[in-house]
Amino acid sequence: DIQMTQSPSSLSASVGDRVTITCRASQSISRFLNWYQHKPGKPPKLLIYAASTLQSGVPSRFSGRGSGTDFTLTISSLQPEDFATYSCQQSHSTPSTFGPGTKVEIK
Amino acid sequence: QLQLQESGPGLVKPSETLSLTCTVSGGSISSRDYYWGWVRQPPGKGLEWIGSISYSGNTYYNPSLESRLTISAHTSKNQFSLKLTSVTAADTAVYYCARRERRSGYSDYWGQGTLVTVSS
């Protein structure tokens, strides 16, 4: 299985901050990398697919970059509704695997 | 608007079979562009991909669960289902059904999730 790691595991930030989360795959996954936002009691919400394509309806302050094994999710200006857990997912190989998540908390 | 809704028992005894159904509305599970699958999240842990089924009935399972897992589709009812046998406490989780895009593999529509607890 392809292992996905994320860093940091959690971070504290203020409204308006620029936040970057890193996701790394244990082997090359080309650009088969998706990002989700997850809030308690709700299903994951797709933010970015194919490493950098913004899902319809997702604010443009979210962006994704990377290919191969190293990827980033950036929130350009953190908003109150962005405090959540963010998980990456590789869809290159079966089984698809998720990163452990990065919890973004209010400073 | 596509909607998915999980249904099934919230409590299952150890060694028994966990059965869940996902009912899809606003779209057909026979679409060639999508697969339909299951993801779970144990308490305090990350998301785990369980498996999926294609429009043609091909199934793709997580090897860690494959020996206990069956995913099937019921096209006439626009539903698909999950059966996991011989459950233990480690199978306690929120179970989500989701639509998976065939080429890129992302999941863009999800059910609300249902908590299944394995306990006697």
CSV table of C-alpha atoms in Angstrom, one decimal:
chain,number,residue,atom,x,y,z
A,1,ASP,CA,0.0,0.0,0.0
A,2,ILE,CA,1.1,3.6,-0.6
A,3,GLN,CA,1.6,5.4,2.7
A,4,MET,CA,0.6,9.0,3.0
A,5,THR,CA,2.0,11.3,5.6
A,6,GLN,CA,1.1,14.9,6.5
A,7,SER,CA,2.8,17.7,8.3
A,8,PRO,CA,2.2,19.2,10.6
A,9,SER,CA,-0.3,17.0,12.5
A,10,SER,CA,-1.9,20.2,13.9
A,11,LEU,CA,-1.3,23.9,13.8
A,12,SER,CA,-2.7,27.0,15.4
A,13,ALA,CA,-3.4,30.0,13.2
A,14,SER,CA,-5.3,33.3,13.2
A,15,VAL,CA,-7.9,34.6,10.8
A,16,GLY,CA,-6.1,36.1,7.9
A,17,ASP,CA,-3.0,33.9,8.2
A,18,ARG,CA,-1.6,32.0,5.2
A,19,VAL,CA,-1.5,28.3,6.0
A,20,THR,CA,0.4,25.5,4.2
A,21,ILE,CA,-0.1,21.8,4.8
A,22,THR,CA,2.3,19.2,3.3
A,23,CYS,CA,1.4,15.7,2.2
A,24,ARG,CA,4.0,13.1,1.1
A,25,ALA,CA,3.4,9.8,-0.6
A,26,SER,CA,5.7,6.8,0.0
A,27,GLN,CA,6.1,6.4,-3.8
A,28,SER,CA,5.2,8.4,-6.8
A,29,ILE,CA,1.5,9.0,-7.4
A,30,SER,CA,1.8,11.4,-10.3
A,31,ARG,CA,-0.9,13.9,-9.7
A,32,PHE,CA,-3.5,11.5,-8.2
A,33,LEU,CA,-3.8,13.5,-5.0
A,34,ASN,CA,-7.0,14.9,-3.5
A,35,TRP,CA,-7.6,17.1,-0.5
A,36,TYR,CA,-10.6,17.1,1.8
A,37,GLN,CA,-11.8,19.3,4.6
A,38,HIS,CA,-13.4,17.5,7.5
A,39,LYS,CA,-15.5,18.9,10.3
A,40,PRO,CA,-17.0,17.0,13.3
A,41,GLY,CA,-20.3,15.4,12.5
A,42,LYS,CA,-20.1,16.1,8.8
A,43,PRO,CA,-18.8,14.1,5.8
A,44,PRO,CA,-15.5,15.1,4.2
A,45,LYS,CA,-15.7,17.9,1.7
A,46,LEU,CA,-13.7,17.7,-1.5
A,47,LEU,CA,-11.5,20.8,-1.9
A,48,ILE,CA,-8.9,19.9,-4.5
A,49,TYR,CA,-8.5,17.0,-6.9
A,50,ALA,CA,-5.7,16.0,-9.3
A,51,ALA,CA,-3.3,17.9,-7.1
A,52,SER,CA,-4.3,21.4,-8.1
A,53,THR,CA,-7.8,21.5,-9.6
A,54,LEU,CA,-10.2,23.4,-7.4
A,55,GLN,CA,-13.6,21.6,-6.9
A,56,SER,CA,-16.6,23.6,-8.0
A,57,GLY,CA,-17.9,25.9,-5.3
A,58,VAL,CA,-14.7,25.9,-3.2
A,59,PRO,CA,-13.3,29.4,-2.5
A,60,SER,CA,-10.2,30.4,-4.4
A,61,ARG,CA,-8.2,31.0,-1.2
A,62,PHE,CA,-7.6,27.2,-1.3
A,63,SER,CA,-4.9,26.0,-3.7
A,64,GLY,CA,-2.9,22.8,-4.2
A,65,ARG,CA,0.4,22.1,-5.8
A,66,GLY,CA,2.8,19.2,-6.3
A,67,SER,CA,3.4,16.0,-8.3
A,68,GLY,CA,5.2,12.7,-7.7
A,69,THR,CA,5.5,12.4,-4.0
A,70,ASP,CA,5.3,15.9,-2.5
A,71,PHE,CA,2.2,18.0,-2.4
A,72,THR,CA,0.9,21.1,-0.6
A,73,LEU,CA,-2.4,22.6,0.3
A,74,THR,CA,-2.4,26.3,0.9
A,75,ILE,CA,-5.1,28.5,2.4
A,76,SER,CA,-4.1,32.1,1.4
A,77,SER,CA,-6.1,33.9,4.1
A,78,LEU,CA,-7.6,31.7,6.8
A,79,GLN,CA,-11.3,32.3,7.4
A,80,PRO,CA,-13.3,31.4,10.5
A,81,GLU,CA,-15.1,28.6,8.6
A,82,ASP,CA,-11.7,27.0,7.7
A,83,PHE,CA,-10.9,25.7,11.1
A,84,ALA,CA,-11.2,22.0,10.5
A,85,THR,CA,-9.1,18.9,9.7
A,86,TYR,CA,-7.6,18.5,6.3
A,87,SER,CA,-6.7,15.1,4.8
A,88,CYS,CA,-5.0,14.2,1.6
A,89,GLN,CA,-5.8,11.0,-0.4
A,90,GLN,CA,-4.0,9.2,-3.1
A,91,SER,CA,-6.1,7.7,-5.8
A,92,HIS,CA,-3.2,6.4,-7.9
A,93,SER,CA,-3.3,2.8,-6.7
A,94,THR,CA,-5.7,0.4,-5.0
A,95,PRO,CA,-6.2,0.6,-2.1
A,96,SER,CA,-6.7,4.3,-2.1
A,97,THR,CA,-5.1,5.7,1.1
A,98,PHE,CA,-5.6,8.8,3.2
A,99,GLY,CA,-3.1,10.9,5.2
A,100,PRO,CA,-3.6,11.0,9.0
A,101,GLY,CA,-5.0,14.6,8.8
A,102,THR,CA,-3.9,18.0,9.8
A,103,LYS,CA,-6.0,19.8,12.4
A,104,VAL,CA,-6.2,23.6,11.9
A,105,GLU,CA,-7.1,25.3,15.2
A,106,ILE,CA,-7.7,28.9,16.2
A,107,LYS,CA,-4.8,30.6,17.8
B,1,GLN,CA,-28.6,17.5,-6.7
B,2,LEU,CA,-27.1,14.1,-6.0
B,3,GLN,CA,-27.7,12.8,-2.5
B,4,LEU,CA,-26.4,9.7,-0.7
B,5,GLN,CA,-27.9,8.2,2.5
B,6,GLU,CA,-26.5,5.4,4.6
B,7,SER,CA,-28.8,3.1,6.5
B,8,GLY,CA,-28.4,0.1,8.7
B,9,PRO,CA,-28.0,-1.0,12.3
B,10,GLY,CA,-26.0,1.2,14.6
B,11,LEU,CA,-25.0,-1.6,16.9
B,12,VAL,CA,-23.5,-5.0,15.8
B,13,LYS,CA,-22.3,-7.8,18.1
B,14,PRO,CA,-18.8,-9.1,17.8
B,15,SER,CA,-18.4,-11.9,15.3
B,16,GLU,CA,-21.6,-11.0,13.5
B,17,THR,CA,-22.0,-9.3,10.1
B,18,LEU,CA,-22.2,-5.5,9.6
B,19,SER,CA,-24.6,-4.6,6.8
B,20,LEU,CA,-25.1,-1.1,5.4
B,21,THR,CA,-27.0,0.2,2.4
B,22,CYS,CA,-26.5,3.5,0.6
B,23,THR,CA,-29.4,4.9,-1.3
B,24,VAL,CA,-28.6,7.3,-4.1
B,25,SER,CA,-31.0,10.0,-5.3
B,26,GLY,CA,-30.6,12.6,-8.0
B,27,GLY,CA,-28.4,10.4,-10.1
B,28,SER,CA,-28.0,6.9,-11.4
B,29,ILE,CA,-25.4,4.4,-10.0
B,30,SER,CA,-25.3,2.9,-13.5
B,31,SER,CA,-23.4,5.9,-14.7
B,32,ARG,CA,-20.1,4.9,-16.5
B,33,ASP,CA,-18.3,7.9,-15.1
B,34,TYR,CA,-18.4,6.9,-11.5
B,35,TYR,CA,-17.8,4.2,-9.0
B,36,TRP,CA,-19.6,3.9,-5.7
B,37,GLY,CA,-17.9,3.1,-2.5
B,38,TRP,CA,-17.4,3.1,1.2
B,39,VAL,CA,-15.0,4.9,3.6
B,40,ARG,CA,-14.8,4.7,7.3
B,41,GLN,CA,-13.4,6.6,10.2
B,42,PRO,CA,-12.7,4.9,13.5
B,43,PRO,CA,-13.1,7.2,16.6
B,44,GLY,CA,-10.1,9.5,16.9
B,45,LYS,CA,-8.4,8.1,13.7
B,46,GLY,CA,-8.1,9.0,10.1
B,47,LEU,CA,-10.2,8.0,7.1
B,48,GLU,CA,-9.8,4.5,5.7
B,49,TRP,CA,-10.9,3.5,2.2
B,50,ILE,CA,-13.0,0.3,2.3
B,51,GLY,CA,-13.8,-0.4,-1.3
B,52,SER,CA,-15.9,0.4,-4.3
B,53,ILE,CA,-18.0,-1.0,-7.1
B,54,SER,CA,-18.2,0.1,-10.7
B,55,TYR,CA,-21.2,0.6,-13.0
B,56,SER,CA,-20.5,-2.8,-14.5
B,57,GLY,CA,-20.3,-4.5,-11.1
B,58,ASN,CA,-16.5,-4.8,-10.8
B,59,THR,CA,-15.4,-4.5,-7.2
B,60,TYR,CA,-12.3,-3.1,-5.7
B,61,TYR,CA,-11.5,-3.9,-2.1
B,62,ASN,CA,-9.0,-2.8,0.5
B,63,PRO,CA,-6.8,-5.9,0.9
B,64,SER,CA,-6.9,-5.5,4.7
B,65,LEU,CA,-10.6,-6.1,4.6
B,66,GLU,CA,-11.1,-8.2,1.5
B,67,SER,CA,-11.5,-11.6,3.2
B,68,ARG,CA,-14.5,-10.3,5.1
B,69,LEU,CA,-15.9,-7.8,2.7
B,70,THR,CA,-18.6,-7.8,0.0
B,71,ILE,CA,-19.8,-4.7,-1.8
B,72,SER,CA,-22.8,-5.1,-4.2
B,73,ALA,CA,-25.1,-2.9,-6.2
B,74,HIS,CA,-28.8,-3.0,-6.7
B,75,THR,CA,-29.4,-0.9,-9.8
B,76,SER,CA,-33.2,-1.3,-9.8
B,77,LYS,CA,-33.3,0.4,-6.4
B,78,ASN,CA,-30.3,2.7,-7.1
B,79,GLN,CA,-28.6,1.4,-4.0
B,80,PHE,CA,-25.3,-0.2,-3.2
B,81,SER,CA,-24.4,-2.1,0.0
B,82,LEU,CA,-21.6,-3.2,2.2
B,83,LYS,CA,-21.3,-6.4,4.2
B,84,LEU,CA,-18.5,-7.0,6.6
B,85,THR,CA,-18.4,-10.3,8.3
B,86,SER,CA,-16.8,-11.4,11.6
B,87,VAL,CA,-16.6,-7.9,13.0
B,88,THR,CA,-14.6,-6.9,16.1
B,89,ALA,CA,-14.4,-3.7,18.1
B,90,ALA,CA,-11.8,-2.5,15.6
B,91,ASP,CA,-14.6,-2.2,13.1
B,92,THR,CA,-16.3,0.4,15.2
B,93,ALA,CA,-16.4,3.6,13.0
B,94,VAL,CA,-18.4,6.1,11.2
B,95,TYR,CA,-19.1,4.6,7.8
B,96,TYR,CA,-19.6,6.9,4.8
B,97,CYS,CA,-20.8,6.0,1.3
B,98,ALA,CA,-19.4,8.1,-1.5
B,99,ARG,CA,-19.3,8.6,-5.2
B,100,ARG,CA,-15.9,8.2,-6.7
B,101,GLU,CA,-15.0,9.7,-10.1
B,102,ARG,CA,-13.7,6.9,-12.3
B,103,ARG,CA,-10.6,8.6,-13.8
B,104,SER,CA,-9.1,10.7,-11.1
B,105,GLY,CA,-10.5,8.8,-8.2
B,106,TYR,CA,-11.7,11.7,-6.0
B,107,SER,CA,-15.0,11.4,-4.1
B,108,ASP,CA,-17.2,14.5,-4.6
B,109,TYR,CA,-20.4,13.4,-3.0
B,110,TRP,CA,-20.7,11.7,0.4
B,111,GLY,CA,-23.4,10.5,2.6
B,112,GLN,CA,-23.8,12.0,6.1
B,113,GLY,CA,-22.2,9.0,7.7
B,114,THR,CA,-23.5,6.5,10.1
B,115,LEU,CA,-21.8,5.3,13.4
B,116,VAL,CA,-21.6,1.6,13.7
B,117,THR,CA,-20.5,0.3,17.1
B,118,VAL,CA,-19.4,-3.3,17.6
B,119,SER,CA,-20.2,-4.3,21.1
B,120,SER,CA,-22.0,-7.1,22.9
